[in-house]
PDB file of C-alpha atoms in Angstrom:
ATOM      1  CA  MET S  18      -7.650  -4.545   2.872  1.00  0.00           C
ATOM      2  CA  ARG S  19      -4.968  -2.173   3.660  1.00  0.00           C
ATOM      3  CA  VAL S  20      -1.630  -3.901   3.127  1.00  0.00           C
ATOM      4  CA  VAL S  21       0.548  -2.873   6.028  1.00  0.00           C
ATOM      5  CA  ARG S  22       1.799  -5.167   9.383  1.00  0.00           C
ATOM      6  CA  PHE S  23      -1.624  -7.425   7.640  1.00  0.00           C
ATOM      7  CA  SER S  24      -1.658  -6.084   5.694  1.00  0.00           C
ATOM      8  CA  VAL S  25      -4.226  -3.262   4.712  1.00  0.00           C
ATOM      9  CA  LEU S  26      -5.442  -0.901   1.750  1.00  0.00           C
ATOM     10  CA  LEU S  27      -5.409   2.890   1.782  1.00  0.00           C
ATOM     11  CA  LEU S  28      -6.798   4.497  -1.237  1.00  0.00           C
ATOM     12  CA  GLY S  29      -7.775   7.662  -3.222  1.00  0.00           C
ATOM     13  CA  VAL S  30      -6.306  10.017  -5.727  1.00  0.00           C
ATOM     14  CA  LEU S  31      -3.217  12.298  -5.194  1.00  0.00           C
ATOM     15  CA  LEU S  32      -4.158  15.359  -2.996  1.00  0.00           C
ATOM     16  CA  THR S  33      -3.350  18.912  -4.030  1.00  0.00           C
ATOM     17  CA  PHE S  34      -2.444  20.789  -0.938  1.00  0.00           C
ATOM     18  CA  ARG S  35      -2.867  24.485  -0.280  1.00  0.00           C
ATOM     19  CA  SER S  36      -2.624  26.555   2.896  1.00  0.00           C
ATOM     20  CA  PRO S  37      -4.189  26.408   5.225  1.00  0.00           C
ATOM     21  CA  GLY S  38      -6.455  23.517   4.405  1.00  0.00           C
ATOM     22  CA  PHE S  39      -6.629  20.596   1.881  1.00  0.00           C
ATOM     23  CA  GLU S  40      -8.937  18.608   0.268  1.00  0.00           C
ATOM     24  CA  CYS S  41      -9.908  15.070   1.350  1.00  0.00           C
ATOM     25  CA  PRO S  42      -9.001  12.369  -1.612  1.00  0.00           C
ATOM     26  CA  ARG S  43     -12.085  10.196  -2.806  1.00  0.00           C
ATOM     27  CA  LEU S  44     -12.340   6.704  -1.765  1.00  0.00           C
ATOM     28  CA  PRO S  45     -13.229   5.219  -5.318  1.00  0.00           C
ATOM     29  CA  VAL S  46     -14.599   1.671  -5.429  1.00  0.00           C
ATOM     30  CA  VAL S  47     -13.433  -0.869  -7.829  1.00  0.00           C
ATOM     31  CA  PRO S  48     -15.793  -3.765  -8.290  1.00  0.00           C
ATOM     32  CA  PRO S  49     -14.252  -6.933  -7.242  1.00  0.00           C
ATOM     33  CA  SER S  50     -13.170  -9.297 -10.162  1.00  0.00           C
ATOM     34  CA  GLY S  51     -15.059 -12.663 -10.407  1.00  0.00           C
ATOM     35  CA  ALA S  52     -11.910 -14.179 -11.603  1.00  0.00           C
ATOM     36  CA  PRO S  53     -10.666 -17.202  -9.583  1.00  0.00           C
ATOM     37  CA  VAL S  54      -7.782 -16.994  -7.389  1.00  0.00           C
ATOM     38  CA  ARG S  55      -5.376 -19.826  -7.064  1.00  0.00           C
ATOM     39  CA  TYR S  56      -4.208 -20.849  -3.778  1.00  0.00           C
ATOM     40  CA  THR S  57      -6.991 -19.657  -1.456  1.00  0.00           C
ATOM     41  CA  GLU S  58      -8.154 -23.141  -0.235  1.00  0.00           C
ATOM     42  CA  SER S  59      -6.337 -22.619   3.078  1.00  0.00           C
ATOM     43  CA  LEU S  60      -4.109 -20.639   5.111  1.00  0.00           C
ATOM     44  CA  LEU S  61      -2.114 -23.810   5.843  1.00  0.00           C
ATOM     45  CA  TRP S  62      -0.281 -25.518   3.405  1.00  0.00           C
ATOM     46  CA  GLU S  63       2.218 -28.291   3.233  1.00  0.00           C
ATOM     47  CA  VAL S  64       5.143 -27.709   0.894  1.00  0.00           C
ATOM     48  CA  THR S  65       7.133 -30.837  -0.184  1.00  0.00           C
ATOM     49  CA  GLY S  66      10.666 -30.471  -1.835  1.00  0.00           C
ATOM     50  CA  PRO S  67      11.940 -32.575  -4.638  1.00  0.00           C
ATOM     51  CA  GLU S  68      13.420 -34.929  -2.445  1.00  0.00           C
ATOM     52  CA  GLU S  69      10.351 -35.087  -0.516  1.00  0.00           C
ATOM     53  CA  GLN S  70      11.436 -32.799   2.403  1.00  0.00           C
ATOM     54  CA  ARG S  71       8.151 -31.830   4.294  1.00  0.00           C
ATOM     55  CA  ASN S  72       7.572 -28.388   5.344  1.00  0.00           C
ATOM     56  CA  PHE S  73       4.475 -26.025   6.312  1.00  0.00           C
ATOM     57  CA  LEU S  74       3.843 -22.498   5.336  1.00  0.00           C
ATOM     58  CA  PHE S  75       1.078 -20.696   7.213  1.00  0.00           C
ATOM     59  CA  GLY S  76      -0.666 -17.402   6.262  1.00  0.00           C
ATOM     60  CA  THR S  77      -0.842 -15.386   9.608  1.00  0.00           C
ATOM     61  CA  ILE S  78      -2.018 -11.702  10.067  1.00  0.00           C
ATOM     62  CA  HIS S  79       0.125  -9.065  11.951  1.00  0.00           C
ATOM     63  CA  LEU S  80      -2.649  -8.304  14.505  1.00  0.00           C
ATOM     64  CA  ALA S  81      -3.346  -9.230  18.227  1.00  0.00           C
ATOM     65  CA  ALA S  82      -3.937 -13.034  18.537  1.00  0.00           C
ATOM     66  CA  GLU S  83      -7.013 -11.879  20.755  1.00  0.00           C
ATOM     67  CA  MET S  84      -8.553 -10.381  17.595  1.00  0.00           C
ATOM     68  CA  THR S  85      -7.373 -12.936  14.914  1.00  0.00           C
ATOM     69  CA  GLY S  86      -8.006 -16.052  16.952  1.00  0.00           C
ATOM     70  CA  GLN S  87      -5.306 -18.291  18.440  1.00  0.00           C
ATOM     71  CA  PRO S  88      -3.584 -20.906  16.426  1.00  0.00           C
ATOM     72  CA  THR S  89      -5.898 -23.808  15.324  1.00  0.00           C
ATOM     73  CA  PRO S  90      -5.257 -27.462  16.587  1.00  0.00           C
ATOM     74  CA  ALA S  91      -3.787 -28.044  12.836  1.00  0.00           C
ATOM     75  CA  VAL S  92      -1.577 -25.036  12.851  1.00  0.00           C
ATOM     76  CA  THR S  93      -0.047 -25.990  16.446  1.00  0.00           C
ATOM     77  CA  SER S  94       0.167 -29.678  15.100  1.00  0.00           C
ATOM     78  CA  ALA S  95       2.215 -28.723  12.067  1.00  0.00           C
ATOM     79  CA  LEU S  96       4.287 -26.433  14.138  1.00  0.00           C
ATOM     80  CA  MET S  97       5.162 -29.146  16.741  1.00  0.00           C
ATOM     81  CA  ALA S  98       5.959 -31.372  13.969  1.00  0.00           C
ATOM     82  CA  SER S  99       8.363 -28.929  12.723  1.00  0.00           C
ATOM     83  CA  THR S 100      12.149 -28.657  13.852  1.00  0.00           C
ATOM     84  CA  GLN S 101      12.618 -24.735  12.383  1.00  0.00           C
ATOM     85  CA  PHE S 102      10.322 -21.815  12.788  1.00  0.00           C
ATOM     86  CA  GLY S 103      10.639 -18.792  10.368  1.00  0.00           C
ATOM     87  CA  MET S 104       8.638 -15.502  10.021  1.00  0.00           C
ATOM     88  CA  GLU S 105       9.144 -12.137   7.938  1.00  0.00           C
ATOM     89  CA  VAL S 106      11.372 -10.635  10.642  1.00  0.00           C
ATOM     90  CA  ILE S 107      12.321 -11.984  14.125  1.00  0.00           C
ATOM     91  CA  MET S 108      10.509  -9.688  16.478  1.00  0.00           C
ATOM     92  CA  ASP S 109      12.833  -9.598  19.658  1.00  0.00           C
ATOM     93  CA  LEU S 110      13.328  -6.877  22.058  1.00  0.00           C
ATOM     94  CA  GLU S 111      16.152  -4.915  20.083  1.00  0.00           C
ATOM     95  CA  THR S 112      13.881  -5.308  16.894  1.00  0.00           C
ATOM     96  CA  LEU S 113      10.860  -3.532  18.588  1.00  0.00           C
ATOM     97  CA  MET S 114      13.211  -0.846  20.075  1.00  0.00           C
ATOM     98  CA  GLU S 115      14.740  -0.380  16.707  1.00  0.00           C
ATOM     99  CA  ILE S 116      11.098  -0.037  14.949  1.00  0.00           C
ATOM    100  CA  GLY S 117      10.513   2.836  17.554  1.00  0.00           C
ATOM    101  CA  GLU S 118      13.627   4.815  16.283  1.00  0.00           C
ATOM    102  CA  ARG S 119      13.048   4.267  12.819  1.00  0.00           C
ATOM    103  CA  MET S 120       9.589   5.483  13.016  1.00  0.00           C
ATOM    104  CA  ARG S 121      10.676   8.948  14.192  1.00  0.00           C
ATOM    105  CA  TYR S 122      12.898  11.803  12.795  1.00  0.00           C
ATOM    106  CA  PRO S 123      16.155  11.798  14.123  1.00  0.00           C
ATOM    107  CA  ASP S 124      16.425  15.766  13.759  1.00  0.00           C
ATOM    108  CA  ARG S 125      14.330  18.881  14.134  1.00  0.00           C
ATOM    109  CA  LYS S 126      12.268  17.892  11.030  1.00  0.00           C
ATOM    110  CA  THR S 127       8.355  17.556  12.457  1.00  0.00           C
ATOM    111  CA  LEU S 128       5.230  16.017  11.099  1.00  0.00           C
ATOM    112  CA  ARG S 129       3.416  19.165  11.242  1.00  0.00           C
ATOM    113  CA  ALA S 130       5.787  20.818   8.635  1.00  0.00           C
ATOM    114  CA  VAL S 131       5.490  17.865   6.104  1.00  0.00           C
ATOM    115  CA  LEU S 132       1.735  17.425   6.542  1.00  0.00           C
ATOM    116  CA  GLY S 133       0.470  21.208   7.180  1.00  0.00           C
ATOM    117  CA  ASP S 134      -1.398  22.343   9.998  1.00  0.00           C
ATOM    118  CA  GLU S 135      -4.791  21.063   9.084  1.00  0.00           C
ATOM    119  CA  LEU S 136      -3.930  17.320   8.221  1.00  0.00           C
ATOM    120  CA  PHE S 137      -1.473  17.276  11.064  1.00  0.00           C
ATOM    121  CA  MET S 138      -4.254  18.107  13.557  1.00  0.00           C
ATOM    122  CA  ARG S 139      -6.771  15.706  12.495  1.00  0.00           C
ATOM    123  CA  ALA S 140      -3.835  12.838  12.438  1.00  0.00           C
ATOM    124  CA  ILE S 141      -2.838  13.433  16.088  1.00  0.00           C
ATOM    125  CA  THR S 142      -6.534  13.541  17.022  1.00  0.00           C
ATOM    126  CA  LEU S 143      -6.793   9.667  15.827  1.00  0.00           C
ATOM    127  CA  LEU S 144      -3.149   8.962  16.841  1.00  0.00           C
ATOM    128  CA  SER S 145      -4.259   9.885  20.483  1.00  0.00           C
ATOM    129  CA  GLY S 146      -6.646   6.705  20.376  1.00  0.00           C
ATOM    130  CA  TYR S 147      -3.618   4.824  20.218  1.00  0.00           C
ATOM    131  CA  GLY S 148      -2.098   6.320  23.252  1.00  0.00           C
ATOM    132  CA  ILE S 149       0.304   8.460  21.267  1.00  0.00           C
ATOM    133  CA  SER S 150       0.742  12.013  22.736  1.00  0.00           C
ATOM    134  CA  GLU S 151       0.838  15.163  20.484  1.00  0.00           C
ATOM    135  CA  SER S 152       4.559  15.722  21.507  1.00  0.00           C
ATOM    136  CA  ASP S 153       5.554  11.950  20.413  1.00  0.00           C
ATOM    137  CA  ALA S 154       3.473  12.353  17.252  1.00  0.00           C
ATOM    138  CA  ALA S 155       4.994  15.512  16.093  1.00  0.00           C
ATOM    139  CA  GLN S 156       8.232  13.412  15.548  1.00  0.00           C
ATOM    140  CA  LEU S 157       6.868  10.345  13.440  1.00  0.00           C
ATOM    141  CA  LYS S 158       7.416  10.139  10.110  1.00  0.00           C
ATOM    142  CA  PRO S 159       4.348  10.323   7.484  1.00  0.00           C
ATOM    143  CA  TRP S 160       4.640   6.126   6.817  1.00  0.00           C
ATOM    144  CA  ALA S 161       4.560   5.804  10.539  1.00  0.00           C
ATOM    145  CA  VAL S 162       1.240   7.574  10.712  1.00  0.00           C
ATOM    146  CA  PHE S 163      -0.479   5.573   8.285  1.00  0.00           C
ATOM    147  CA  THR S 164       0.788   2.232   9.226  1.00  0.00           C
ATOM    148  CA  THR S 165      -0.442   2.801  12.783  1.00  0.00           C
ATOM    149  CA  LEU S 166      -3.618   4.265  11.919  1.00  0.00           C
ATOM    150  CA  SER S 167      -4.026   1.214   9.587  1.00  0.00           C
ATOM    151  CA  LEU S 168      -4.513  -1.145  12.556  1.00  0.00           C
ATOM    152  CA  PRO S 169      -7.265  -1.084  15.274  1.00  0.00           C
ATOM    153  CA  PRO S 170      -6.623   0.723  18.218  1.00  0.00           C
ATOM    154  CA  GLY S 171      -6.880  -0.672  21.952  1.00  0.00           C
ATOM    155  CA  THR S 172      -5.136  -3.959  21.706  1.00  0.00           C
ATOM    156  CA  ARG S 173      -1.829  -4.614  23.229  1.00  0.00           C
ATOM    157  CA  SER S 174      -1.783  -8.322  23.536  1.00  0.00           C
ATOM    158  CA  ALA S 175       0.959 -10.139  21.484  1.00  0.00           C
ATOM    159  CA  PRO S 176       0.568 -10.576  17.671  1.00  0.00           C
ATOM    160  CA  LEU S 177      -0.395 -14.045  16.240  1.00  0.00           C
ATOM    161  CA  ASP S 178       3.044 -14.180  14.537  1.00  0.00           C
ATOM    162  CA  MET S 179       4.738 -13.476  18.195  1.00  0.00           C
ATOM    163  CA  VAL S 180       2.500 -16.169  19.589  1.00  0.00           C
ATOM    164  CA  LEU S 181       3.945 -18.589  17.188  1.00  0.00           C
ATOM    165  CA  MET S 182       7.308 -17.669  17.734  1.00  0.00           C
ATOM    166  CA  SER S 183       6.948 -18.039  21.332  1.00  0.00           C
ATOM    167  CA  THR S 184       5.661 -21.558  20.896  1.00  0.00           C
ATOM    168  CA  ALA S 185       8.820 -22.175  18.698  1.00  0.00           C
ATOM    169  CA  GLN S 186      11.266 -20.683  21.436  1.00  0.00           C
ATOM    170  CA  ARG S 187       9.590 -22.926  24.189  1.00  0.00           C
ATOM    171  CA  THR S 188       9.982 -25.956  22.187  1.00  0.00           C
ATOM    172  CA  ARG S 189      13.566 -25.147  21.199  1.00  0.00           C
ATOM    173  CA  LYS S 190      13.070 -24.952  17.563  1.00  0.00           C
ATOM    174  CA  THR S 191      15.439 -23.276  15.439  1.00  0.00           C
ATOM    175  CA  ILE S 192      14.203 -19.666  14.559  1.00  0.00           C
ATOM    176  CA  PHE S 193      15.121 -17.615  11.459  1.00  0.00           C
ATOM    177  CA  GLY S 194      13.838 -14.412   9.868  1.00  0.00           C
ATOM    178  CA  LEU S 195      13.519 -14.174   6.047  1.00  0.00           C
ATOM    179  CA  GLU S 196      14.060 -10.279   5.857  1.00  0.00           C
ATOM    180  CA  THR S 197      15.800  -7.652   8.095  1.00  0.00           C
ATOM    181  CA  LEU S 198      13.718  -4.855   9.705  1.00  0.00           C
ATOM    182  CA  ALA S 199      15.917  -2.470   7.549  1.00  0.00           C
ATOM    183  CA  GLU S 200      14.804  -4.121   4.472  1.00  0.00           C
ATOM    184  CA  GLN S 201      10.884  -3.605   5.623  1.00  0.00           C
ATOM    185  CA  THR S 202      11.348  -0.133   6.923  1.00  0.00           C
ATOM    186  CA  THR S 203      13.163   0.951   3.658  1.00  0.00           C
ATOM    187  CA  ILE S 204      10.229   0.063   1.396  1.00  0.00           C
ATOM    188  CA  PHE S 205       8.420   2.748   3.104  1.00  0.00           C
ATOM    189  CA  GLU S 206      11.164   5.302   3.449  1.00  0.00           C
ATOM    190  CA  SER S 207      11.692   4.963  -0.441  1.00  0.00           C
ATOM    191  CA  ILE S 208       8.098   5.892  -1.145  1.00  0.00           C
ATOM    192  CA  GLU S 209       8.349   9.463  -2.456  1.00  0.00           C
ATOM    193  CA  MET S 210       7.034  12.050   0.093  1.00  0.00           C
ATOM    194  CA  GLN S 211       4.050  13.292  -1.949  1.00  0.00           C
ATOM    195  CA  HIS S 212       2.795   9.601  -1.983  1.00  0.00           C
ATOM    196  CA  GLN S 213       3.360   9.185   1.668  1.00  0.00           C
ATOM    197  CA  VAL S 214       1.127  12.464   2.662  1.00  0.00           C
ATOM    198  CA  THR S 215      -1.331  11.062   0.218  1.00  0.00           C
ATOM    199  CA  LEU S 216      -1.632   7.815   2.142  1.00  0.00           C
ATOM    200  CA  VAL S 217      -1.806   9.847   5.434  1.00  0.00           C
ATOM    201  CA  ALA S 218      -4.681  11.803   4.085  1.00  0.00           C
ATOM    202  CA  GLU S 219      -6.428   8.832   2.701  1.00  0.00           C
ATOM    203  CA  THR S 220      -5.964   7.210   6.080  1.00  0.00           C
ATOM    204  CA  VAL S 221      -7.392   9.986   8.006  1.00  0.00           C
ATOM    205  CA  CYS S 222     -10.440  11.204   5.864  1.00  0.00           C
ATOM    206  CA  HIS S 223     -11.739   7.785   5.479  1.00  0.00           C
ATOM    207  CA  TYR S 224     -10.719   6.408   9.083  1.00  0.00           C
ATOM    208  CA  GLU S 225     -13.992   4.723   9.974  1.00  0.00           C
ATOM    209  CA  VAL S 226     -14.689   3.308   6.589  1.00  0.00           C
ATOM    210  CA  LEU S 227     -11.170   1.675   6.358  1.00  0.00           C
ATOM    211  CA  ASN S 228     -11.402   0.666   9.755  1.00  0.00           C
ATOM    212  CA  GLN S 229     -14.513  -1.090   9.077  1.00  0.00           C
ATOM    213  CA  ILE S 230     -12.765  -2.903   6.192  1.00  0.00           C
ATOM    214  CA  THR S 231      -9.988  -4.166   8.534  1.00  0.00           C
ATOM    215  CA  ALA S 232     -13.054  -5.448  10.832  1.00  0.00           C
ATOM    216  CA  ASP S 233     -14.466  -7.040   7.781  1.00  0.00           C
ATOM    217  CA  LEU S 234     -11.032  -8.454   6.894  1.00  0.00           C
ATOM    218  CA  ILE S 235     -10.533  -9.843  10.449  1.00  0.00           C
ATOM    219  CA  ASP S 236     -13.730 -11.598  10.360  1.00  0.00           C
ATOM    220  CA  ASP S 237     -13.052 -13.523   7.045  1.00  0.00           C
ATOM    221  CA  TYR S 238      -9.527 -14.523   8.409  1.00  0.00           C
ATOM    222  CA  ARG S 239     -11.138 -15.851  11.595  1.00  0.00           C
ATOM    223  CA  ARG S 240     -13.335 -18.011   9.170  1.00  0.00           C
ATOM    224  CA  ARG S 241     -10.219 -19.184   7.433  1.00  0.00           C
ATOM    225  CA  ASP S 242     -11.614 -17.668   4.116  1.00  0.00           C
ATOM    226  CA  LEU S 243      -8.219 -16.484   2.399  1.00  0.00           C
ATOM    227  CA  ARG S 244     -10.419 -16.038  -1.013  1.00  0.00           C
ATOM    228  CA  ALA S 245     -12.493 -13.097   0.813  1.00  0.00           C
ATOM    229  CA  VAL S 246      -9.435 -11.863   2.434  1.00  0.00           C
ATOM    230  CA  TYR S 247      -7.733 -11.492  -0.883  1.00  0.00           C
ATOM    231  CA  ARG S 248     -10.929  -9.831  -2.359  1.00  0.00           C
ATOM    232  CA  HIS S 249     -10.495  -7.069  -0.025  1.00  0.00           C
ATOM    233  CA  ALA S 250      -7.053  -6.054  -1.686  1.00  0.00           C
ATOM    234  CA  GLU S 251      -9.426  -5.545  -5.045  1.00  0.00           C
ATOM    235  CA  ARG S 252     -11.545  -3.081  -3.357  1.00  0.00           C
ATOM    236  CA  PHE S 253      -9.969   0.199  -4.024  1.00  0.00           C
ATOM    237  CA  GLN S 254      -7.180   1.899  -6.055  1.00  0.00           C
ATOM    238  CA  SER S 255      -4.964   4.849  -6.234  1.00  0.00           C
ATOM    239  CA  PRO S 256      -1.533   5.774  -7.649  1.00  0.00           C
ATOM    240  CA  ALA S 257      -0.035   5.775  -3.948  1.00  0.00           C
ATOM    241  CA  GLN S 258      -1.604   2.453  -2.860  1.00  0.00           C
ATOM    242  CA  ASP S 259      -0.726   0.702  -6.194  1.00  0.00           C
ATOM    243  CA  LEU S 260       3.158   1.642  -5.660  1.00  0.00           C
ATOM    244  CA  LEU S 261       2.914   0.487  -2.047  1.00  0.00           C
ATOM    245  CA  THR S 262       1.066  -2.861  -2.949  1.00  0.00           C
ATOM    246  CA  GLU S 263       3.843  -3.475  -5.695  1.00  0.00           C
ATOM    247  CA  GLU S 264       6.481  -3.010  -3.262  1.00  0.00           C
ATOM    248  CA  LEU S 265       5.067  -4.788  -0.175  1.00  0.00           C
ATOM    249  CA  LEU S 266       3.365  -7.558  -1.731  1.00  0.00           C
ATOM    250  CA  VAL S 267       4.646  -8.568  -5.268  1.00  0.00           C
ATOM    251  CA  ALA S 268       8.334  -7.583  -5.049  1.00  0.00           C
ATOM    252  CA  ARG S 269       8.648  -9.158  -1.780  1.00  0.00           C
ATOM    253  CA  ASN S 270       6.735 -12.296  -2.784  1.00  0.00           C
ATOM    254  CA  LEU S 271       9.738 -13.063  -4.699  1.00  0.00           C
ATOM    255  CA  ARG S 272      12.355 -12.499  -2.240  1.00  0.00           C
ATOM    256  CA  LEU S 273      10.383 -14.330   0.485  1.00  0.00           C
ATOM    257  CA  ALA S 274      10.216 -17.629  -1.757  1.00  0.00           C
ATOM    258  CA  GLN S 275      13.840 -17.206  -2.807  1.00  0.00           C
ATOM    259  CA  ARG S 276      15.082 -16.956   0.813  1.00  0.00           C
ATOM    260  CA  MET S 277      12.814 -19.598   2.265  1.00  0.00           C
ATOM    261  CA  GLN S 278      14.062 -22.191   0.058  1.00  0.00           C
ATOM    262  CA  ARG S 279      17.238 -23.072   1.718  1.00  0.00           C
ATOM    263  CA  HIS S 280      15.253 -23.764   4.951  1.00  0.00           C
ATOM    264  CA  LEU S 281      12.759 -25.948   3.115  1.00  0.00           C
ATOM    265  CA  ALA S 282      15.492 -27.770   1.345  1.00  0.00           C
ATOM    266  CA  ALA S 283      16.575 -28.748   4.724  1.00  0.00           C
ATOM    267  CA  GLY S 284      12.988 -29.998   5.671  1.00  0.00           C
ATOM    268  CA  GLY S 285      11.185 -29.562   8.735  1.00  0.00           C
ATOM    269  CA  ALA S 286      10.460 -25.904   8.441  1.00  0.00           C
ATOM    270  CA  PHE S 287       7.353 -24.179   9.623  1.00  0.00           C
ATOM    271  CA  ILE S 288       7.415 -20.568   8.206  1.00  0.00           C
ATOM    272  CA  ALA S 289       4.679 -17.955   9.069  1.00  0.00           C
ATOM    273  CA  ILE S 290       4.330 -15.042   6.535  1.00  0.00           C
ATOM    274  CA  GLY S 291       1.507 -12.551   6.188  1.00  0.00           C
ATOM    275  CA  ALA S 292      -1.552 -14.401   4.578  1.00  0.00           C
ATOM    276  CA  LEU S 293      -1.789 -12.036   1.464  1.00  0.00           C
ATOM    277  CA  HIS S 294       1.785 -13.301   0.382  1.00  0.00           C
ATOM    278  CA  LEU S 295       0.359 -16.764  -0.222  1.00  0.00           C
ATOM    279  CA  PRO S 296      -2.092 -16.676  -3.236  1.00  0.00           C
ATOM    280  CA  GLY S 297      -2.424 -15.453  -6.831  1.00  0.00           C
ATOM    281  CA  THR S 298      -0.175 -16.098  -9.906  1.00  0.00           C
ATOM    282  CA  GLU S 299       2.414 -13.743  -8.382  1.00  0.00           C
ATOM    283  CA  GLY S 300       2.322 -15.242  -4.833  1.00  0.00           C
ATOM    284  CA  VAL S 301       4.811 -17.216  -2.691  1.00  0.00           C
ATOM    285  CA  LEU S 302       2.990 -20.514  -3.289  1.00  0.00           C
ATOM    286  CA  ALA S 303       3.277 -19.832  -7.264  1.00  0.00           C
ATOM    287  CA  HIS S 304       7.122 -19.146  -7.059  1.00  0.00           C
ATOM    288  CA  LEU S 305       7.610 -22.128  -5.052  1.00  0.00           C
ATOM    289  CA  VAL S 306       5.691 -24.483  -7.322  1.00  0.00           C
ATOM    290  CA  ALA S 307       7.708 -22.934 -10.274  1.00  0.00           C
ATOM    291  CA  HIS S 308      10.842 -24.089  -8.618  1.00  0.00           C
ATOM    292  CA  GLY S 309       9.736 -27.475  -8.327  1.00  0.00           C
ATOM    293  CA  TYR S 310       8.037 -27.794  -4.988  1.00  0.00           C
ATOM    294  CA  ARG S 311       4.689 -29.443  -4.327  1.00  0.00           C
ATOM    295  CA  VAL S 312       1.956 -27.778  -2.193  1.00  0.00           C
ATOM    296  CA  ARG S 313      -1.132 -29.080  -0.738  1.00  0.00           C
ATOM    297  CA  ALA S 314      -3.737 -27.190   1.157  1.00  0.00           C
ATOM    298  CA  VAL S 315      -4.156 -28.625   4.874  1.00  0.00           C
ATOM    299  CA  ALA S 316      -7.472 -28.184   6.487  1.00  0.00           C
ATOM    300  CA  ASP S 317      -7.044 -25.478   9.152  1.00  0.00           C
TER     301      ASP S 317
END
């Protein structure tokens, strides 16, 4: 799985670029580990505080709800029973406009100059399938290219996260975000440019294969099989992807767990975060248990 917006995997080895062309990176397959993974029994979890404060934590996926499936009755019931709704970043109109600005170079620097002619042309060919013109693509930063191409094209409906947020707004729940957009985009901005270019090359060169992985991930998510979703993250490895995974998942798991605790302490919180943040010994659920919370899988 590519770990981006759902979170998704892009892998291979570092490229040695030379004008006018470049070598595509390999896509090494790593046999999945047979070791059990904790906290994969459900996407929906009841989280109880030391003073019996009852909350819910839901593993979402940052894709259109028409692809991932609408919220199940169990998820809707948990949301309706809550007084607070939290998500990674509140996606209001101002935030969406800011995303567009952060994805582009503010000066005369261009994507072609960073990627080189051949990789740039291959990238814009794929980006056209997302409704992005060559002139618009020319101003994108490399991280914006690989995050865009890691998502399936052709869907413009609201992501599952925003469907849940809309329900929370309609029912007048208190809404909060655990992170800021600046914090999320800084993760990508801080990746060394050679690694950003590598991630673009991996995505472009193996676009069809990686899109199929995303399709498999979506199928597993619709079946509520978090264990299978988690296994996708073990399928490939590369230096660039390992760095991205460390920053997007492992480091953020701790931050998310720390920041949600004041809301959990108040009780009545329903918090939706990317499903891959939940499981494992370094996942959010494990961090919460270490801080004295009890967690219970809820049939979803």
